[in-house]
mmCIF file of C-alpha atoms in Angstrom:
data_model
loop_
_atom_site.group_PDB
_atom_site.id
_atom_site.type_symbol
_atom_site.label_atom_id
_atom_site.label_comp_id
_atom_site.label_asym_id
_atom_site.label_seq_id
_atom_site.Cartn_x
_atom_site.Cartn_y
_atom_site.Cartn_z
ATOM 1 C CA MET A 1 -19.342 9.649 1.479
ATOM 2 C CA LEU A 2 -17.932 13.138 1.060
ATOM 3 C CA LYS A 3 -16.559 12.986 4.580
ATOM 4 C CA ALA A 4 -14.722 9.713 3.785
ATOM 5 C CA ILE A 5 -13.205 11.223 0.625
ATOM 6 C CA ASN A 6 -12.119 14.313 2.549
ATOM 7 C CA THR A 7 -10.556 12.087 5.223
ATOM 8 C CA LYS A 8 -8.682 10.079 2.566
ATOM 9 C CA ILE A 9 -7.488 13.282 0.894
ATOM 10 C CA LEU A 10 -6.357 14.675 4.230
ATOM 11 C CA LEU A 11 -4.512 11.433 5.018
ATOM 12 C CA ALA A 12 -2.860 11.519 1.583
ATOM 13 C CA ILE A 13 -1.828 15.148 2.118
ATOM 14 C CA LEU A 14 -0.502 14.265 5.568
ATOM 15 C CA ALA A 15 1.492 11.355 4.097
ATOM 16 C CA VAL A 16 2.949 13.615 1.386
ATOM 17 C CA LEU A 17 3.872 16.264 3.955
ATOM 18 C CA THR A 18 5.495 13.599 6.137
ATOM 19 C CA ALA A 19 7.492 12.340 3.153
ATOM 20 C CA ILE A 20 8.573 15.889 2.275
ATOM 21 C CA GLY A 21 9.567 16.530 5.890
ATOM 22 C CA GLY A 22 11.576 13.320 5.962
ATOM 23 C CA ALA A 23 13.288 14.243 2.703
ATOM 24 C CA LEU A 24 14.164 17.695 4.035
ATOM 25 C CA THR A 25 15.510 16.217 7.250
ATOM 26 C CA TYR A 26 17.600 13.729 5.278
ATOM 27 C CA GLN A 27 18.847 16.518 3.016
ATOM 28 C CA ARG A 28 19.841 18.674 6.013
ATOM 29 C CA HIS A 29 21.578 15.720 7.619
ATOM 30 C CA ASP A 30 23.372 14.952 4.360
ATOM 31 C CA ALA A 31 24.392 18.604 3.956
ATOM 32 C CA ALA A 32 25.676 18.718 7.528
ATOM 33 C CA LYS A 33 27.631 15.521 6.954
ATOM 34 C CA ALA A 34 29.115 16.955 3.746
ATOM 35 C CA ALA A 35 30.034 20.184 5.544
ATOM 36 C CA ALA A 36 31.734 18.219 8.311
ATOM 37 C CA ALA A 37 33.657 16.187 5.733
ATOM 38 C CA ALA A 38 34.702 19.375 3.927
ATOM 39 C CA ALA A 39 35.884 20.929 7.187
ATOM 40 C CA LYS A 40 37.857 17.792 8.020
ATOM 41 C CA ALA A 41 39.414 17.784 4.545
ATOM 42 C CA ALA A 42 40.342 21.453 4.901
ATOM 43 C CA THR A 43 41.961 20.754 8.269
ATOM 44 C CA ILE A 44 43.945 17.844 6.842
ATOM 45 C CA LEU A 45 45.012 19.965 3.872
ATOM 46 C CA GLN A 46 46.156 22.757 6.188
ATOM 47 C CA GLN A 47 48.146 20.287 8.296
ATOM 48 C CA ARG A 48 49.834 18.857 5.211
ATOM 49 C CA GLN A 49 50.699 22.327 3.959
ATOM 50 C CA ASN A 50 52.215 23.150 7.351
ATOM 51 C CA GLU A 51 54.212 19.902 7.252
ATOM 52 C CA VAL A 52 55.461 20.724 3.751
ATOM 53 C CA GLU A 53 56.528 24.204 4.862
ATOM 54 C CA GLU A 54 58.321 22.764 7.894
ATOM 55 C CA ARG A 55 60.029 20.172 5.702
ATOM 56 C CA LYS A 56 61.124 22.923 3.294
ATOM 57 C CA ALA A 57 62.575 24.928 6.168
ATOM 58 C CA GLU A 58 64.390 21.856 7.509
ATOM 59 C CA ASP A 59 65.735 21.047 4.039
ATOM 60 C CA GLU A 60 66.925 24.607 3.568
ATOM 61 C CA ALA A 61 68.651 24.561 6.962
ATOM 62 C CA PHE A 62 70.241 21.220 6.093
ATOM 63 C CA ARG A 63 71.464 22.589 2.744
ATOM 64 C CA ARG A 64 72.958 25.618 4.455
ATOM 65 C CA ARG A 65 74.663 23.359 6.990
ATOM 66 C CA VAL A 66 76.028 21.130 4.204
ATOM 67 C CA GLU A 67 77.315 24.142 2.270
ATOM 68 C CA ALA A 68 78.992 25.488 5.407
ATOM 69 C CA ASP A 69 80.563 22.082 6.057
ATOM 70 C CA LYS A 70 81.769 21.910 2.448
ATOM 71 C CA LYS A 71 83.407 25.304 2.742
ATOM 72 C CA LYS A 72 84.998 24.364 6.047
ATOM 73 C CA HIS A 73 86.296 20.980 4.872
ATOM 74 C CA ASN A 74 87.352 22.052 1.391
ATOM 75 C CA SER A 75 89.666 24.765 2.650
ATOM 76 C CA SER A 76 92.493 22.252 3.000
ATOM 77 C CA ALA A 77 91.779 20.846 -0.452
ATOM 78 C CA ALA A 78 93.520 23.825 -2.026
ATOM 79 C CA HIS A 79 96.868 22.517 -0.746
ATOM 80 C CA GLU A 80 96.450 18.885 -1.784
ATOM 81 C CA GLY A 81 98.008 19.440 -5.205
ATOM 82 C CA LYS A 82 101.318 20.361 -3.603
ATOM 83 C CA THR A 83 101.483 17.437 -1.196
ATOM 84 C CA TRP A 84 101.581 14.635 -3.740
ATOM 85 C CA GLN A 85 104.285 16.354 -5.793
ATOM 86 C CA LYS A 86 106.664 16.318 -2.842
ATOM 87 C CA TYR A 87 105.918 12.693 -2.010
ATOM 88 C CA ILE A 88 108.962 10.476 -2.328
ATOM 89 C CA PRO A 89 108.293 6.747 -2.075
#
């Protein structure tokens, strides 16, 4: 009788240990999955930041080019006031 109770207790302990082991394995797997997701998110964030910096640099270069073009094309605008005054229809 005592041997049967000891066997049942041992089986119960074994079942509890198996459940705890399964829970720990699941927790490790879940933690690894979360770490992988965090690493992927960090990579995506870094890529987006790089894209934003590149876009800023391109915009700044475009603005400089536009300002240079304005200065180049507006140089003749200083003489436009004189041309219409001399116009005779």
